[in-house]
């Protein structure tokens, strides 16, 4: 694939950049979101990016010819969520998770630093949410960060029932361009008065 | 250093995380900005982060004990600027550069993808700027992205004179907490009416 022709006639010359080899195992949702973000960027709708995986680099080789080769490095724990950017003048920040569970979302999939960060985003006036995909149901939901955090911090259960998402979040439309229309849900939930 | 006591009595338990070994050669400005961002976060003033260096991971070892070790990886070209986040409900995005030149700032220090990205930030209603440090003068300036881009794209010179920064940008106050008071300049330049 050398170029992408969007239905509206816009042509992109390069495919969206691939994710790290390491992190590709099963991250279909990430690929879909990256493609959607590329679409939103190409059509001048929004600028939203996935942050690179933080890596602590220990050793680098500089071969005479060719580019620097990192020969020893380690994964570091991120301190924020994976995605942020700007849409209609607003700061956007979210975390995306997928699960194969059919009846509920296991809470351990969300890290404490992600909760803290999203609380901060709300405090500072940004738009924060989660995108949750139930892969076995082929359904993807967008849910407001504070609403989901309240549920995550409720100690009475280790998971959130699927039915809760049906009631409290926006089912996202999926297609070709963009693959996940999550900014439509952002309009619905946060920008109706704008 | 196990903790930081800010003058206002707030105590932080951990020092700001170190930058990658590789990228430490001379990036004093980066360290100052990371410490300033940590201060702004700790005092609940803003949430602004440096993005991790993008790395393409090719090989990972999983030793029986101990954490995953990356044994082959390469630097990738970033597609955005280094810093972004939220302040007073506004999307903030900037690139930081330092030079040892005394009389001018060499234009090649700014990459085309950084210019494109910052143009996009403005188009979408965000606040975009450059932080430029002249190390030999010990002066650090904040300059609006579009104003500096106009200068960067003017083909008549390969550098921007130091005197231009004196006239067209905000000299940043430096101290202990925060080390660089760049949000004060953001208030001045962008948020006076708020």
XYZ file of C-alpha atoms in Angstrom:
388
model
C 0.000 0.000 0.000
C 1.756 3.111 -1.243
C -1.058 5.589 -0.848
C -4.436 5.953 0.744
C -7.329 7.488 -1.149
C -9.933 8.707 1.230
C -13.506 8.667 -0.117
C -13.515 12.471 -0.288
C -10.650 12.498 -2.786
C -7.782 13.312 -0.409
C -4.735 11.148 -1.064
C -2.025 10.296 1.443
C 1.322 9.115 0.180
C 2.536 7.028 3.105
C 0.732 4.448 5.216
C 0.440 5.227 8.929
C 3.705 4.374 10.663
C 3.822 0.943 12.213
C 3.810 0.438 15.936
C 6.785 -1.078 17.750
C 7.329 -4.721 16.947
C 7.193 -5.570 20.598
C 3.872 -3.997 21.276
C 2.089 -5.446 18.264
C 0.904 -8.657 19.905
C -2.839 -8.249 19.721
C -3.038 -4.458 19.780
C -5.655 -4.227 17.078
C -7.393 -1.394 18.875
C -4.166 0.624 18.872
C -3.783 0.167 15.120
C -7.372 1.248 14.546
C -6.902 4.337 16.701
C -3.640 5.266 15.001
C -5.310 4.982 11.596
C -8.250 7.056 12.819
C -5.907 9.718 14.199
C -4.047 9.789 10.892
C -7.371 10.295 9.112
C -8.363 13.098 11.501
C -4.984 14.735 10.921
C -5.077 14.379 7.136
C -8.541 15.917 6.991
C -7.478 18.706 9.320
C -10.065 17.684 11.907
C -7.839 17.116 14.935
C -4.240 16.526 15.996
C -4.155 13.512 18.278
C -1.173 11.199 18.708
C -0.216 8.089 20.558
C 2.771 8.776 22.762
C 5.839 6.630 22.127
C 6.508 3.811 24.598
C 8.969 5.196 27.140
C 12.284 3.369 27.003
C 15.375 3.820 29.131
C 18.351 3.603 26.821
C 21.533 2.210 28.353
C 23.855 1.367 25.453
C 24.078 2.641 21.904
C 26.426 1.485 19.141
C 27.455 3.915 16.449
C 28.521 1.821 13.478
C 30.728 3.585 10.921
C 28.066 3.348 8.275
C 24.417 3.217 9.118
C 22.394 4.602 11.932
C 22.852 4.372 15.677
C 21.846 0.983 17.081
C 20.501 0.722 20.598
C 21.848 -2.492 22.114
C 20.596 -2.274 25.667
C 17.395 -0.645 26.826
C 14.475 -1.271 29.161
C 10.807 -0.429 29.217
C 9.831 2.294 31.652
C 6.492 2.841 33.300
C 4.674 5.706 31.600
C 3.331 8.481 33.804
C 0.448 9.525 31.587
C -2.107 7.964 29.268
C -1.297 6.807 25.754
C -3.094 9.408 23.643
C -3.428 13.164 23.708
C -3.886 16.103 21.419
C -6.165 18.912 20.347
C -9.650 18.966 18.825
C -11.757 22.085 18.228
C -9.474 24.051 20.523
C -9.922 21.590 23.387
C -7.299 19.432 25.051
C -8.096 15.716 24.491
C -6.596 12.899 26.552
C -7.518 9.238 26.699
C -6.501 5.708 27.444
C -7.520 2.757 25.259
C -7.988 -0.783 26.514
C -9.269 -3.968 25.021
C -10.392 -7.178 26.647
C -11.496 -10.584 25.437
C -13.776 -11.001 28.438
C -17.394 -11.300 27.399
C -19.329 -10.242 30.436
C -17.130 -7.674 32.151
C -14.070 -5.427 32.020
C -11.316 -6.415 34.489
C -10.274 -3.392 36.518
C -6.601 -4.390 36.713
C -6.229 -3.368 33.066
C -6.256 0.285 34.146
C -3.127 1.455 35.972
C -3.205 3.837 38.946
C -1.051 6.412 37.100
C -3.617 6.498 34.298
C -6.397 7.217 36.778
C -4.373 9.964 38.462
C -3.474 11.513 35.150
C -7.065 11.557 33.879
C -8.270 13.113 37.139
C -5.696 15.850 36.554
C -6.868 16.362 32.975
C -10.426 16.989 34.218
C -9.222 19.326 36.948
C -7.401 21.417 34.358
C -10.406 21.644 32.056
C -9.476 19.033 29.480
C -11.614 16.320 27.935
C -10.620 12.907 29.274
C -12.081 9.502 28.527
C -11.483 5.805 28.050
C -11.969 3.841 24.863
C -12.839 0.261 25.782
C -13.115 -2.545 23.271
C -14.740 -5.882 23.991
C -13.026 -7.867 21.254
C -15.242 -10.948 21.492
C -18.318 -8.765 21.026
C -16.659 -6.528 18.404
C -17.966 -3.510 20.298
C -15.987 -0.415 21.234
C -17.199 2.135 23.743
C -16.163 5.635 24.756
C -16.757 6.443 28.396
C -16.089 9.635 30.323
C -12.992 9.327 32.510
C -14.550 10.511 35.777
C -17.588 8.292 35.370
C -15.426 5.238 34.764
C -12.943 6.160 37.509
C -15.793 6.259 40.020
C -16.621 2.705 38.989
C -12.941 1.634 38.991
C -12.460 2.954 42.516
C -15.543 1.249 43.903
C -13.957 -1.570 45.940
C -17.019 -3.842 45.804
C -16.059 -5.600 42.556
C -12.952 -6.521 40.584
C -14.554 -5.883 37.232
C -17.147 -3.685 35.554
C -20.076 -5.535 33.944
C -20.521 -5.248 30.208
C -24.054 -4.041 30.772
C -22.685 -1.012 32.635
C -20.913 0.116 29.453
C -24.095 -0.357 27.436
C -25.811 2.085 29.795
C -23.077 4.578 30.645
C -21.011 4.960 27.509
C -21.172 5.731 23.819
C -21.033 2.820 21.384
C -18.555 3.857 18.704
C -19.322 3.518 15.037
C -16.628 1.597 13.155
C -15.882 1.767 9.487
C -13.143 2.349 6.967
C -12.398 6.073 7.208
C -12.011 6.674 10.039
C -11.953 3.168 11.428
C -13.303 4.374 14.753
C -15.408 7.532 14.745
C -14.607 8.455 18.302
C -14.644 12.238 17.783
C -18.337 12.001 16.925
C -18.874 10.673 20.445
C -16.703 13.492 21.820
C -19.003 15.977 20.056
C -22.034 14.262 21.584
C -20.704 14.010 25.106
C -18.659 17.173 25.566
C -19.201 19.725 22.829
C -22.934 19.835 22.273
C -23.217 23.451 23.350
C -20.303 24.590 21.159
C 18.122 13.574 46.973
C 15.167 11.638 48.332
C 12.658 14.451 48.457
C 12.090 17.970 47.245
C 10.709 20.600 49.587
C 9.208 23.422 47.626
C 9.316 26.830 49.329
C 5.562 26.720 49.875
C 5.830 23.607 52.032
C 4.832 20.998 49.469
C 7.092 17.958 49.579
C 7.709 15.549 46.743
C 9.004 12.102 47.548
C 10.776 11.228 44.305
C 13.168 13.237 42.158
C 12.061 13.927 38.575
C 12.783 10.909 36.415
C 16.065 11.060 34.551
C 16.212 11.468 30.820
C 17.588 8.753 28.576
C 21.319 8.272 28.910
C 21.722 8.777 25.197
C 20.041 12.111 25.054
C 21.751 13.602 28.072
C 24.708 15.065 26.193
C 24.231 18.710 26.880
C 20.474 18.812 27.255
C 20.472 21.093 30.263
C 17.452 22.937 28.951
C 15.526 19.678 28.818
C 16.350 18.928 32.451
C 15.267 22.422 33.491
C 11.997 22.077 31.611
C 11.288 18.643 33.054
C 11.876 19.975 36.572
C 9.648 22.974 35.854
C 6.912 20.714 34.521
C 7.199 18.536 37.608
C 6.821 21.657 39.750
C 3.777 22.809 37.764
C 2.251 19.347 38.146
C 2.991 19.071 41.873
C 1.414 22.468 42.506
C -1.566 21.579 40.371
C -0.847 24.437 37.968
C -0.552 22.525 34.700
C -0.027 19.071 33.232
C 2.747 19.282 30.675
C 5.052 16.426 29.714
C 7.967 15.730 27.476
C 7.104 12.960 25.071
C 9.350 9.904 25.166
C 11.912 9.549 22.389
C 10.321 7.322 19.746
C 12.204 4.066 19.377
C 11.587 1.178 17.000
C 12.080 -1.995 18.973
C 13.363 -4.972 16.994
C 14.526 -7.564 19.541
C 13.604 -8.150 23.163
C 15.069 -10.746 25.536
C 12.940 -12.074 28.342
C 15.349 -13.384 30.963
C 13.870 -15.877 33.448
C 14.348 -13.482 36.312
C 14.359 -9.773 35.819
C 12.633 -7.517 33.391
C 12.502 -7.592 29.622
C 15.707 -6.378 28.001
C 15.601 -4.675 24.628
C 18.671 -5.802 22.681
C 18.068 -4.195 19.298
C 16.286 -0.940 18.652
C 16.639 2.208 16.570
C 15.741 5.851 16.967
C 12.764 6.974 14.927
C 12.000 10.443 13.662
C 9.296 12.012 15.825
C 6.295 13.497 14.046
C 5.445 16.121 16.637
C 7.184 18.466 19.042
C 8.698 17.339 22.331
C 6.294 18.860 24.843
C 2.560 19.098 25.180
C -0.160 19.253 27.782
C -2.864 21.363 29.355
C -2.824 24.692 31.222
C -5.910 26.626 32.312
C -8.058 24.539 30.016
C -5.882 25.327 26.986
C -3.860 22.946 24.857
C -0.143 23.763 25.114
C 2.487 22.551 22.648
C 6.101 23.564 22.249
C 9.561 22.700 21.069
C 12.705 23.588 23.039
C 16.085 24.262 21.490
C 19.395 25.469 22.786
C 22.394 26.836 20.981
C 25.896 27.892 21.960
C 25.985 30.470 19.198
C 26.307 33.973 20.540
C 24.917 36.169 17.831
C 22.241 34.079 16.162
C 20.085 30.980 16.210
C 20.849 28.512 13.383
C 17.662 27.597 11.567
C 18.686 23.990 10.911
C 18.033 23.237 14.579
C 14.302 23.264 13.882
C 13.000 20.299 11.881
C 10.326 20.616 9.168
C 7.983 18.221 11.033
C 8.136 20.514 14.070
C 7.120 23.504 11.961
C 4.261 21.579 10.358
C 3.061 20.318 13.706
C 3.079 23.754 15.321
C 1.192 25.237 12.373
C -1.445 22.560 12.960
C -1.596 23.372 16.664
C -2.400 27.001 15.855
C -4.964 26.028 13.269
C -6.774 23.919 15.840
C -6.810 26.681 18.434
C -3.947 25.547 20.642
C -1.110 27.591 22.132
C 2.152 26.816 20.371
C 5.598 28.269 20.927
C 9.326 27.718 20.979
C 11.604 27.948 23.997
C 15.036 28.987 22.808
C 18.093 29.074 25.055
C 21.304 30.854 24.188
C 23.586 28.918 26.522
C 26.589 31.218 26.221
C 24.401 34.183 27.202
C 22.464 32.226 29.842
C 19.258 33.626 28.394
C 16.125 31.679 27.579
C 13.305 33.077 25.457
C 9.748 32.066 24.697
C 8.589 32.986 21.236
C 5.219 32.438 19.561
C 5.357 29.595 17.058
C 3.831 31.423 14.091
C 6.038 34.458 14.584
C 9.176 32.333 14.670
C 8.014 30.104 11.791
C 7.615 33.182 9.596
C 11.248 33.988 10.361
C 12.359 30.363 9.891
C 10.718 30.195 6.477
C 12.220 33.448 5.253
C 14.846 32.148 2.801
C 17.066 35.238 3.005
C 19.152 34.007 5.960
C 20.319 30.751 7.514
C 19.998 31.990 11.054
C 17.939 34.339 13.201
C 19.890 37.147 14.886
C 19.975 37.204 18.673
C 18.660 40.755 18.594
C 15.477 39.492 16.901
C 14.718 37.401 19.978
C 15.330 40.382 22.238
C 12.634 42.242 20.343
C 10.113 39.553 19.448
C 10.090 37.166 22.377
C 9.670 36.958 26.136
C 12.811 36.640 28.249
C 12.087 33.877 30.758
C 12.770 34.288 34.436
C 14.918 31.483 35.824
C 15.158 30.357 39.409
C 14.848 27.368 41.683
C 11.120 26.566 41.725
C 10.256 26.463 38.957
C 13.619 26.617 37.231
C 12.049 28.248 34.185
C 8.869 30.266 34.720
C 7.604 29.805 31.217
C 3.915 29.695 32.093
C 4.153 33.273 33.277
C 5.121 34.206 29.716
C 2.218 32.110 28.419
C -0.121 34.166 30.637
C 1.399 37.359 29.268
C 1.310 36.408 25.629
C -1.846 34.337 25.266
C -4.125 34.559 28.280
C -4.243 38.221 29.201
C -7.959 38.503 28.488
C -8.856 35.351 30.481
